[in-house]
Tab-separated table of C-alpha atoms in Angstrom:
chain	number	residue	atom	x	y	z
X	128	MET	CA	0.215	0.115	0.101
X	129	THR	CA	2.754	2.109	0.928
X	130	ASP	CA	5.337	1.874	-2.481
X	131	VAL	CA	1.036	2.584	-4.676
X	132	ILE	CA	0.840	5.997	-2.519
X	133	ASN	CA	3.948	6.907	-3.248
X	134	LEU	CA	4.472	5.407	-6.317
X	135	MET	CA	1.454	7.644	-7.547
X	136	ASN	CA	2.529	10.955	-5.362
X	137	ASP	CA	5.804	10.886	-7.585
X	138	LEU	CA	3.729	10.981	-10.705
X	139	LEU	CA	1.154	14.097	-9.497
X	140	TRP	CA	4.475	16.498	-7.504
X	141	GLY	CA	7.050	15.084	-10.573
X	142	SER	CA	5.353	16.348	-13.324
X	143	ILE	CA	1.768	16.925	-13.179
X	144	LEU	CA	0.673	19.078	-10.561
X	145	VAL	CA	3.755	21.606	-10.466
X	146	TYR	CA	3.513	22.738	-13.995
X	147	LEU	CA	-0.375	22.637	-13.801
X	148	LEU	CA	0.261	24.848	-10.928
X	149	VAL	CA	2.679	26.987	-12.119
X	150	GLY	CA	1.437	27.552	-15.431
X	151	VAL	CA	-2.475	28.414	-14.219
X	152	GLY	CA	-1.269	30.462	-11.719
X	153	ILE	CA	1.066	32.630	-14.980
X	154	TYR	CA	-2.018	32.326	-16.461
X	155	PHE	CA	-4.452	33.912	-14.761
X	156	THR	CA	-1.650	36.421	-13.470
X	157	VAL	CA	-1.218	36.959	-16.459
X	158	ARG	CA	-4.827	37.839	-17.834
X	159	LEU	CA	-6.387	39.119	-14.675
X	160	GLY	CA	-3.522	42.475	-15.711
X	161	PHE	CA	-0.928	41.102	-12.020
X	162	ILE	CA	-3.718	41.941	-10.147
X	163	GLN	CA	-1.876	40.093	-7.170
X	164	PHE	CA	1.017	43.184	-7.786
X	165	ARG	CA	-1.239	45.801	-9.355
X	166	HIS	CA	-4.774	44.992	-6.854
X	167	PHE	CA	-2.932	44.824	-3.705
X	168	GLY	CA	-3.543	46.492	-1.150
X	169	HIS	CA	-7.365	46.601	-2.405
X	170	MET	CA	-7.677	43.503	-0.405
X	171	PHE	CA	-7.030	45.783	2.520
X	172	SER	CA	-10.047	48.019	2.035
X	173	VAL	CA	-12.222	45.361	0.429
X	174	LEU	CA	-11.732	43.969	4.851
X	175	LYS	CA	-12.509	47.296	5.916
X	176	ASN	CA	-16.302	46.600	5.545
X	177	SER	CA	-15.795	42.575	5.800
X	178	ARG	CA	-17.913	42.551	9.394
X	179	LYS	CA	-21.085	42.934	7.357
X	180	ALA	CA	-23.809	39.712	6.818
X	181	ASP	CA	-26.664	38.734	5.964
X	182	THR	CA	-29.819	35.995	6.997
X	183	ALA	CA	-28.736	33.564	4.477
X	184	GLY	CA	-24.613	33.896	4.490
X	185	ILE	CA	-21.679	33.967	6.591
X	186	SER	CA	-19.732	38.232	6.645
X	187	SER	CA	-16.891	38.004	4.365
X	188	PHE	CA	-14.080	38.094	7.878
X	189	GLN	CA	-16.007	35.546	8.886
X	190	ALA	CA	-15.500	33.234	5.498
X	191	LEU	CA	-11.732	34.102	5.555
X	192	CYS	CA	-11.816	33.615	9.392
X	193	THR	CA	-12.730	30.185	7.877
X	194	SER	CA	-10.073	29.552	4.449
X	195	LEU	CA	-6.944	30.577	7.256
X	196	ALA	CA	-8.873	27.952	9.607
X	197	ALA	CA	-7.819	25.678	7.007
X	198	ARG	CA	-5.183	26.944	5.715
X	199	VAL	CA	-2.768	27.847	9.308
X	200	GLY	CA	-2.305	24.767	10.188
X	201	THR	CA	0.117	21.783	10.134
X	202	GLY	CA	1.519	23.074	6.868
X	203	ASN	CA	2.470	26.657	8.248
X	204	MET	CA	4.124	25.019	11.417
X	205	ALA	CA	5.389	21.041	10.501
X	206	GLY	CA	4.889	21.238	6.889
X	207	VAL	CA	7.399	23.513	5.905
X	208	ALA	CA	9.670	22.148	8.675
X	209	VAL	CA	9.756	18.493	6.463
X	210	ALA	CA	9.905	21.268	3.366
X	211	LEU	CA	13.661	22.360	4.511
X	212	THR	CA	15.047	18.974	5.245
X	213	ALA	CA	13.134	17.335	2.574
X	214	GLY	CA	14.212	19.695	-0.444
X	215	GLY	CA	16.710	22.706	2.002
X	216	PRO	CA	16.129	26.597	1.879
X	217	GLY	CA	15.234	26.661	-1.086
X	218	ALA	CA	12.048	24.887	-1.413
X	219	ILE	CA	10.786	27.970	0.984
X	220	PHE	CA	11.937	30.591	-2.515
X	221	TRP	CA	9.650	27.798	-3.847
X	222	MET	CA	6.829	27.621	-1.612
X	223	TRP	CA	6.640	31.895	-2.295
X	224	LEU	CA	6.542	31.799	-5.920
X	225	ILE	CA	3.707	29.370	-6.115
X	226	ALA	CA	1.775	31.794	-3.228
X	227	MET	CA	2.446	35.134	-5.276
X	228	LEU	CA	0.929	33.285	-8.552
X	229	GLY	CA	-2.167	31.251	-6.246
X	230	MET	CA	-3.223	34.433	-5.025
X	231	ALA	CA	-4.357	34.679	-9.018
X	232	THR	CA	-5.557	32.124	-9.359
X	233	SER	CA	-7.940	31.983	-5.964
X	234	PHE	CA	-8.998	35.228	-6.625
X	235	ALA	CA	-10.935	33.207	-9.768
X	236	GLU	CA	-11.616	29.901	-7.770
X	237	SER	CA	-13.775	31.740	-4.697
X	238	THR	CA	-14.777	34.460	-7.825
X	239	LEU	CA	-16.633	31.759	-9.383
X	240	ALA	CA	-18.084	30.191	-6.184
X	241	GLN	CA	-19.847	33.433	-5.146
X	242	LEU	CA	-21.176	34.018	-8.782
X	243	TYR	CA	-21.923	29.543	-8.810
X	244	LYS	CA	-23.473	29.871	-5.037
X	245	THR	CA	-26.649	27.858	-3.731
X	246	LYS	CA	-28.573	28.080	-1.054
X	247	ASP	CA	-29.329	24.768	1.389
X	248	ASP	CA	-33.120	23.225	2.344
X	249	ASP	CA	-31.490	25.665	5.708
X	250	GLY	CA	-31.814	28.846	3.384
X	251	ASN	CA	-27.960	28.813	3.913
X	252	TYR	CA	-25.666	30.357	1.122
X	253	ARG	CA	-23.022	26.600	-0.397
X	254	GLY	CA	-20.706	26.337	-2.772
X	255	GLY	CA	-17.793	25.450	-3.705
X	256	PRO	CA	-16.248	24.239	-7.481
X	257	ALA	CA	-18.538	21.910	-7.487
X	258	TYR	CA	-21.305	24.111	-7.898
X	259	TYR	CA	-19.724	26.167	-10.618
X	260	MET	CA	-17.604	22.992	-12.726
X	261	GLU	CA	-22.771	22.055	-12.486
X	262	LYS	CA	-23.854	25.629	-13.316
X	263	GLY	CA	-20.442	27.022	-14.846
X	264	LEU	CA	-19.696	24.222	-16.512
X	265	GLY	CA	-22.894	21.744	-17.317
X	266	MET	CA	-21.288	18.506	-15.637
X	267	ARG	CA	-22.235	17.949	-12.305
X	268	TRP	CA	-19.735	14.117	-13.700
X	269	MET	CA	-16.701	16.634	-12.561
X	270	GLY	CA	-19.059	18.339	-9.868
X	271	VAL	CA	-19.540	14.178	-8.035
X	272	LEU	CA	-15.572	13.717	-8.891
X	273	PHE	CA	-14.122	16.724	-7.169
X	274	SER	CA	-17.247	16.357	-4.803
X	275	ILE	CA	-15.123	12.965	-3.641
X	276	PHE	CA	-11.624	13.867	-3.817
X	277	LEU	CA	-13.197	16.850	-1.456
X	278	ILE	CA	-14.258	14.305	1.069
X	279	ILE	CA	-11.255	11.848	0.879
X	280	ALA	CA	-9.145	14.399	1.721
X	281	PHE	CA	-11.017	17.303	3.246
X	282	GLY	CA	-12.515	15.351	6.019
X	283	LEU	CA	-10.450	12.096	6.616
X	284	VAL	CA	-7.197	12.302	5.002
X	285	PHE	CA	-6.777	16.266	5.872
X	286	ASN	CA	-7.666	15.792	9.873
X	287	ALA	CA	-5.944	12.792	10.393
X	288	VAL	CA	-2.907	14.852	8.866
X	289	GLN	CA	-3.618	18.314	11.776
X	290	ALA	CA	-5.066	15.205	14.666
X	291	ASN	CA	-1.623	14.047	13.520
X	292	ALA	CA	1.064	16.989	15.095
X	293	ILE	CA	-1.511	17.843	17.891
X	294	ALA	CA	-0.453	14.775	19.432
X	295	ASN	CA	2.460	15.035	18.714
X	296	ALA	CA	2.927	18.376	19.850
X	297	MET	CA	1.933	17.565	22.324
X	298	ASN	CA	3.219	14.534	23.518
X	299	THR	CA	6.685	16.100	23.172
X	300	ALA	CA	6.044	19.425	25.436
X	301	PHE	CA	4.105	17.572	27.629
X	302	GLY	CA	4.631	14.055	27.384
X	303	PHE	CA	1.019	13.704	27.206
X	304	ASP	CA	-0.779	10.074	25.231
X	305	PRO	CA	-1.395	10.172	22.387
X	306	MET	CA	-4.557	7.979	22.471
X	307	ILE	CA	-5.311	10.455	25.107
X	308	VAL	CA	-4.563	13.680	22.959
X	309	GLY	CA	-7.397	11.508	20.409
X	310	VAL	CA	-10.017	11.886	22.695
X	311	VAL	CA	-9.881	15.535	23.313
X	312	ILE	CA	-9.847	16.548	20.176
X	313	VAL	CA	-12.900	14.387	19.467
X	314	LEU	CA	-15.029	15.506	21.703
X	315	ILE	CA	-13.565	19.620	21.374
X	316	SER	CA	-14.814	18.983	18.039
X	317	ALA	CA	-17.529	17.166	18.467
X	318	PHE	CA	-19.183	19.861	19.607
X	319	VAL	CA	-18.561	22.550	16.960
X	320	ILE	CA	-19.136	20.710	14.344
X	321	PHE	CA	-22.297	19.733	15.698
X	322	GLY	CA	-23.459	22.719	15.950
X	323	GLY	CA	-23.631	23.889	11.677
X	324	VAL	CA	-21.352	26.308	9.390
X	325	ARG	CA	-21.799	28.898	11.093
X	326	LYS	CA	-20.650	27.962	14.546
X	327	ILE	CA	-17.518	26.407	12.467
X	328	ALA	CA	-17.891	30.267	10.654
X	329	ARG	CA	-18.012	32.388	14.750
X	330	THR	CA	-15.144	29.677	16.717
X	331	ALA	CA	-12.200	30.497	13.273
X	332	GLU	CA	-13.134	34.507	13.953
X	333	LEU	CA	-12.034	34.245	17.702
X	334	ILE	CA	-9.788	32.279	17.506
X	335	VAL	CA	-7.349	32.497	14.640
X	336	PRO	CA	-6.499	36.281	13.691
X	337	VAL	CA	-5.406	36.006	17.712
X	338	MET	CA	-3.504	32.537	17.298
X	339	ALA	CA	-2.144	33.930	13.855
X	340	LEU	CA	-1.102	37.577	16.175
X	341	ALA	CA	0.601	35.727	19.432
X	342	TYR	CA	2.430	33.738	16.850
X	343	LEU	CA	3.935	36.074	14.321
X	344	VAL	CA	4.546	38.524	17.262
X	345	LEU	CA	7.132	35.725	18.879
X	346	ALA	CA	8.650	35.671	15.324
X	347	PHE	CA	9.653	39.286	15.063
X	348	VAL	CA	10.560	38.948	18.735
X	349	VAL	CA	13.187	35.517	17.272
X	350	MET	CA	13.794	37.543	14.362
X	351	PHE	CA	15.207	40.405	16.398
X	352	MET	CA	17.260	39.003	18.183
X	353	ASN	CA	18.599	37.813	15.832
X	354	ILE	CA	19.080	40.531	13.435
X	355	GLU	CA	22.787	40.034	11.963
X	356	LYS	CA	21.412	36.479	10.375
X	357	VAL	CA	19.031	37.928	8.752
X	358	PRO	CA	20.836	38.896	5.301
X	359	ASP	CA	22.517	35.393	5.117
X	360	VAL	CA	19.417	33.219	6.034
X	361	ILE	CA	17.468	34.907	2.902
X	362	ALA	CA	21.202	34.230	0.971
X	363	TYR	CA	21.219	31.084	1.926
X	364	ILE	CA	16.961	30.016	0.988
X	365	PHE	CA	17.243	31.546	-2.617
X	366	LYS	CA	21.449	30.278	-2.908
X	367	SER	CA	19.594	26.820	-2.222
X	368	ALA	CA	16.705	27.884	-4.370
X	369	PHE	CA	18.918	27.636	-7.622
X	370	GLY	CA	21.477	24.692	-6.949
X	371	PHE	CA	24.200	27.495	-5.786
X	372	GLN	CA	24.925	25.863	-2.854
X	373	GLU	CA	25.237	22.108	-4.229
X	374	ALA	CA	26.846	23.393	-7.519
X	375	ALA	CA	30.094	22.036	-6.005
X	376	ALA	CA	29.388	19.026	-5.075
X	377	GLY	CA	27.276	18.188	-8.056
X	378	GLY	CA	24.005	16.925	-8.145
X	379	LEU	CA	22.749	20.816	-9.271
X	380	GLY	CA	20.283	19.368	-11.397
X	381	TYR	CA	18.971	17.126	-8.007
X	382	ALA	CA	18.861	19.781	-5.646
X	383	ILE	CA	16.366	21.768	-8.203
X	384	ALA	CA	13.963	19.854	-8.485
X	385	GLN	CA	13.572	18.800	-4.994
X	386	ALA	CA	13.736	22.514	-3.343
X	387	MET	CA	10.769	23.010	-6.189
X	388	ILE	CA	8.771	19.688	-5.409
X	389	GLN	CA	9.012	20.089	-2.064
X	390	GLY	CA	8.812	23.827	-2.331
X	391	ILE	CA	5.550	23.501	-4.254
X	392	LYS	CA	4.372	20.746	-2.633
X	393	ARG	CA	4.549	22.175	1.567
X	394	GLY	CA	2.903	25.573	-0.314
X	395	LEU	CA	0.330	24.099	-1.982
X	396	PHE	CA	-0.549	22.154	1.443
X	397	SER	CA	-0.435	25.475	3.381
X	398	ASN	CA	-2.106	28.042	0.926
X	399	GLU	CA	-4.803	25.926	-0.454
X	400	ALA	CA	-4.550	27.895	-4.157
X	401	GLY	CA	-6.410	26.331	-6.847
X	402	MET	CA	-7.031	23.466	-4.487
X	403	GLY	CA	-10.441	24.550	-4.167
X	404	SER	CA	-11.522	24.390	-0.811
X	405	ALA	CA	-11.505	28.218	-0.203
X	406	PRO	CA	-13.988	28.765	-2.295
X	407	ASN	CA	-16.282	26.409	-0.152
X	408	ALA	CA	-16.216	29.187	1.749
X	409	ALA	CA	-15.931	32.446	0.100
X	410	ALA	CA	-19.185	30.845	-2.051
X	411	SER	CA	-20.936	31.158	1.765
X	412	ALA	CA	-20.259	34.693	2.449
X	413	THR	CA	-22.340	37.783	1.738
X	414	PRO	CA	-20.162	39.625	-0.169
X	415	TYR	CA	-19.385	43.272	-0.057
X	416	PRO	CA	-18.659	44.429	-1.840
X	417	PRO	CA	-22.171	42.807	-3.586
X	418	HIS	CA	-20.020	40.981	-6.413
X	419	PRO	CA	-18.438	38.305	-6.667
X	420	ALA	CA	-14.806	39.304	-7.410
X	421	SER	CA	-14.642	40.634	-3.696
X	422	GLN	CA	-14.690	37.288	-2.194
X	423	GLY	CA	-12.237	37.402	-5.130
X	424	TYR	CA	-9.742	39.486	-2.759
X	425	VAL	CA	-10.883	38.429	0.727
X	426	GLN	CA	-9.151	34.455	-0.870
X	427	MET	CA	-6.345	36.369	-2.255
X	428	LEU	CA	-5.860	37.707	0.869
X	429	GLY	CA	-5.753	34.589	3.123
X	430	VAL	CA	-3.183	32.745	0.451
X	431	PHE	CA	-1.201	35.557	1.597
X	432	THR	CA	-1.281	35.357	5.707
X	433	ASP	CA	-1.032	31.905	5.177
X	434	THR	CA	1.979	31.963	3.470
X	435	ILE	CA	4.456	34.877	2.541
X	436	VAL	CA	3.677	35.826	6.894
X	437	ILE	CA	2.723	32.955	8.638
X	438	CYS	CA	4.885	30.029	7.197
X	439	THR	CA	8.036	32.351	6.008
X	440	ALA	CA	7.389	33.243	10.807
X	441	THR	CA	8.027	29.855	10.742
X	442	VAL	CA	11.597	29.169	7.985
X	443	ALA	CA	12.814	32.685	9.912
X	444	ILE	CA	12.435	30.504	13.376
X	445	ILE	CA	14.403	26.718	11.938
X	446	LEU	CA	17.143	28.797	10.266
X	447	MET	CA	17.959	31.481	12.697
X	448	SER	CA	17.877	28.369	15.707
X	449	GLY	CA	20.860	27.273	14.305
X	450	GLU	CA	18.989	24.388	15.377
X	451	TYR	CA	18.151	22.458	11.423
X	452	VAL	CA	19.911	19.664	9.979
X	453	PRO	CA	20.250	19.272	6.137
X	454	HIS	CA	17.667	15.860	5.589
X	455	SER	CA	18.217	14.787	8.950
X	456	GLU	CA	15.847	12.451	11.263
X	457	ILE	CA	14.184	15.295	13.164
X	458	THR	CA	11.881	16.929	11.026
X	459	GLY	CA	8.251	18.304	10.938
X	460	ILE	CA	7.004	19.907	14.593
X	461	GLU	CA	9.019	18.733	16.367
X	462	LEU	CA	11.965	20.214	14.558
X	463	THR	CA	9.423	23.744	14.892
X	464	GLN	CA	8.968	23.677	18.483
X	465	ARG	CA	13.104	22.689	18.598
X	466	ALA	CA	14.323	25.665	17.010
X	467	LEU	CA	12.219	28.484	19.140
X	468	SER	CA	13.185	25.923	22.728
X	469	SER	CA	17.230	27.117	22.236
X	470	GLN	CA	15.137	31.124	21.379
X	471	VAL	CA	13.214	31.587	24.215
X	472	GLY	CA	13.539	28.981	26.022
X	473	GLU	CA	12.149	26.193	27.261
X	474	TRP	CA	8.330	28.031	27.218
X	475	GLY	CA	9.049	28.050	23.778
X	476	GLY	CA	7.696	23.862	22.815
X	477	ILE	CA	5.034	24.564	24.883
X	478	PHE	CA	4.014	28.043	22.555
X	479	VAL	CA	4.221	25.547	19.816
X	480	ALA	CA	2.557	22.656	21.160
X	481	VAL	CA	-0.547	25.553	22.578
X	482	ALA	CA	-0.721	26.926	18.933
X	483	ILE	CA	-0.039	24.206	17.306
X	484	PHE	CA	-3.420	22.693	18.507
X	485	PHE	CA	-5.208	26.149	18.209
X	486	PHE	CA	-3.783	25.468	14.306
X	487	ALA	CA	-4.511	22.246	14.099
X	488	PHE	CA	-8.011	21.836	15.848
X	489	THR	CA	-9.753	24.539	13.945
X	490	SER	CA	-8.198	23.533	10.112
X	491	ILE	CA	-10.458	19.929	12.000
X	492	ILE	CA	-13.756	22.036	12.387
X	493	ALA	CA	-13.251	25.137	8.077
X	494	ASN	CA	-11.469	21.464	6.987
X	495	TYR	CA	-14.955	19.868	7.977
X	496	SER	CA	-16.814	22.146	6.456
X	497	TYR	CA	-15.504	21.859	3.496
X	498	ALA	CA	-16.483	18.451	3.445
X	499	GLU	CA	-19.973	19.264	4.664
X	500	THR	CA	-20.619	21.268	1.884
X	501	ASN	CA	-19.905	19.344	-0.646
X	502	LEU	CA	-21.501	16.081	1.173
X	503	ILE	CA	-24.741	18.679	0.825
X	504	PHE	CA	-23.665	19.181	-2.858
X	505	LEU	CA	-23.975	15.047	-3.940
X	506	GLU	CA	-27.298	14.930	-2.049
X	507	HIS	CA	-29.002	17.998	-4.602
X	508	ASN	CA	-28.866	19.697	-1.631
X	509	HIS	CA	-30.165	17.381	1.188
X	510	LYS	CA	-28.836	17.429	4.968
X	511	ALA	CA	-30.296	13.798	4.718
X	512	GLY	CA	-26.728	11.436	5.848
X	513	LEU	CA	-24.559	14.619	8.334
X	514	GLY	CA	-25.182	12.844	11.321
X	515	LEU	CA	-23.116	9.322	10.589
X	516	PHE	CA	-20.754	11.895	8.258
X	517	ARG	CA	-20.084	13.306	10.918
X	518	ILE	CA	-18.518	10.650	13.068
X	519	ILE	CA	-16.477	8.979	11.005
X	520	VAL	CA	-15.139	11.726	10.431
X	521	LEU	CA	-14.069	12.091	14.240
X	522	GLY	CA	-13.247	8.645	13.771
X	523	MET	CA	-10.885	9.401	11.166
X	524	VAL	CA	-10.009	12.158	14.218
X	525	MET	CA	-8.807	8.996	16.501
X	526	PHE	CA	-7.009	7.453	14.648
X	527	GLY	CA	-5.166	10.831	12.888
X	528	SER	CA	-4.548	11.017	16.848
X	529	VAL	CA	-1.858	7.966	17.023
X	530	ALA	CA	-1.510	6.904	13.253
X	531	THR	CA	3.103	7.703	12.629
X	532	LEU	CA	3.197	10.709	9.278
X	533	PRO	CA	4.202	9.938	6.709
X	534	MET	CA	2.100	8.043	6.018
X	535	VAL	CA	-0.406	10.113	6.745
X	536	TRP	CA	1.418	13.436	4.470
X	537	ALA	CA	1.427	10.012	1.380
X	538	LEU	CA	-1.957	10.235	1.640
X	539	ALA	CA	-3.288	13.551	2.007
X	540	ASP	CA	-0.962	14.535	-0.387
X	541	VAL	CA	-1.902	11.825	-3.522
X	542	SER	CA	-5.911	13.298	-2.122
X	543	MET	CA	-4.477	16.596	-2.017
X	544	GLY	CA	-3.205	16.106	-6.096
X	545	LEU	CA	-6.112	14.442	-7.527
X	546	MET	CA	-8.113	17.888	-6.133
X	547	ALA	CA	-5.746	20.206	-7.461
X	548	ILE	CA	-6.293	18.594	-10.928
X	549	VAL	CA	-10.437	18.487	-11.426
X	550	ASN	CA	-9.979	22.172	-10.131
X	551	LEU	CA	-7.324	23.416	-12.139
X	552	ILE	CA	-9.187	21.706	-15.212
X	553	ALA	CA	-12.784	23.675	-13.694
X	554	ILE	CA	-11.721	27.194	-13.251
X	555	ILE	CA	-9.102	26.919	-16.893
X	556	LEU	CA	-12.572	26.472	-19.163
X	557	LEU	CA	-14.523	29.071	-16.748
X	558	SER	CA	-11.671	31.847	-17.479
X	559	GLY	CA	-13.620	33.617	-19.619
X	560	ILE	CA	-16.580	34.107	-16.531
X	561	VAL	CA	-13.228	35.851	-14.295
X	562	ILE	CA	-12.432	37.790	-16.146
X	563	LYS	CA	-15.170	39.647	-17.151
X	564	LEU	CA	-16.655	39.832	-13.211
X	565	ALA	CA	-12.550	41.209	-13.252
X	566	LYS	CA	-13.351	44.205	-15.060
X	567	ASP	CA	-16.516	44.627	-14.443
X	568	TYR	CA	-16.224	45.349	-10.599
X	569	ASN	CA	-12.685	47.057	-11.254
X	570	GLN	CA	-14.890	49.412	-13.854
X	571	GLN	CA	-16.828	50.022	-11.213
X	572	LEU	CA	-14.456	50.781	-9.292
X	573	LYS	CA	-12.311	53.325	-11.555
X	574	ALA	CA	-15.853	55.300	-11.951
X	575	GLY	CA	-16.599	55.198	-8.935
X	576	LYS	CA	-19.346	53.511	-8.046
X	577	VAL	CA	-19.635	51.036	-5.637
X	578	PRO	CA	-19.637	47.662	-6.911
X	579	THR	CA	-22.574	45.556	-7.130
X	580	PHE	CA	-23.418	42.685	-9.585
X	581	ASP	CA	-26.543	42.285	-10.950
X	582	ALA	CA	-27.506	39.407	-12.710
X	583	ASN	CA	-29.795	40.794	-15.494
X	584	ASP	CA	-26.513	42.744	-17.172
X	585	TYR	CA	-25.805	39.435	-17.465
X	586	PRO	CA	-27.674	37.660	-19.983
X	587	GLU	CA	-25.553	35.388	-20.624
X	588	LEU	CA	-25.148	33.928	-17.945
X	589	LYS	CA	-28.179	34.345	-15.820
X	590	SER	CA	-29.114	30.300	-16.921
X	591	GLN	CA	-27.132	28.618	-14.590
X	592	LEU	CA	-27.771	31.708	-12.090
X	593	GLU	CA	-29.311	30.107	-8.379
X	594	GLU	CA	-32.801	31.901	-9.421
X	595	GLY	CA	-32.972	35.122	-6.815
X	596	ILE	CA	-29.833	35.126	-5.213
X	597	TRP	CA	-27.307	38.118	-7.381
X	598	ASP	CA	-31.215	39.006	-9.297
X	599	ASN	CA	-32.817	42.901	-9.129
X	600	ASN	CA	-29.112	43.259	-7.284
X	601	LYS	CA	-28.318	47.130	-7.041
X	602	GLU	CA	-31.795	48.116	-6.669
X	603	THR	CA	-31.246	45.336	-3.424
X	604	ALA	CA	-27.944	47.467	-2.649
X	605	ASN	CA	-28.609	50.927	-2.944
X	606	LYS	CA	-31.645	50.859	-0.614
């Protein structure tokens, strides 16, 4: 079984996804006029009015926190350490690059998710890649395929990965039995996920900003303690990315390839751009400005925050600590804990354990919410079977708490890769609509208007959209 999983990983990540992710990122970056750079400041402007919502949706800020809850977890602490040990510091450069390109990809998928959203039995907004595959492309079979991959990846495998990180961190810091830790995670997770999407969003809104800020403050403290090392660390990353470090010893091509593969793989696992996960949260929001593209800007900010800000904080902590040893057996969350402890004392390892608990816990509940949306898609917007599914998810959380790390990571990589391929094909096929929406939004913005989408202005799209969600939107916005 392990050999089959490794073979699939080599095929997916050794060739197909590396080129596909970079290619799609470049394509949307160019087609959208380098939107992530030109409109960098506008992402923050949209965030100013992100607390607004209605009875059908969560606020844009809650959608951002939910997507960040899924993004900010093991990928930021354990995943960065894995990338460093397996691909060298050069992997970090490729993580940055895939994040910058991925911001444009994220804009595209989140904008489409907003456009094609629907309402479930309870009147709550639902949407995501499965919905835009069915409505925008007329390919329900593709949406079904995506939903199955997402449910396996996020509902089951990724939650095992997050629980694994919590159990290992608690064992390293406090000596807690992973079995006991697993039971505690299951009980707390059950309390939140049985409360539904709104309870998940409220929990993420409370926990994610506080923990992210605390982690960044500590990272800045470590950087200032080692301010003289900053130029050397940056130079080390760039030299390693292009093989200059390894050129003298031979094996240049292999070194660059490993840095690229590990950086892109862990980068995608962390920021999820193009994977089709964050659009499920984006679709649940009541956007302001009331235009699908506004959620594109919000979720672009999520990719930036996750990889360029939080992952870089972990990189700084590890590389400045002196604990990093290429190809060492010490990797994952243990390496991050050791690195921080060496800088601030024993409490550093405890802080990482607490941080990973909250980050990974919020990832578990956000991952579940994505899986729930896709299960509802499979059931034609009905909720039958949710109770049984929640029990299965909690069972995977328990499994992850006591499983071994390499096998769990390998499973996560395969399921994530398959999901990403289906989603990337869909957003390329729908790219014309993304460009059209982005132009409409920015023309209104330049004219000094609040960008507002009305389905009546797009007769060619109207038949594809859920009735009543975008109709007469301008009249509603002006009231």
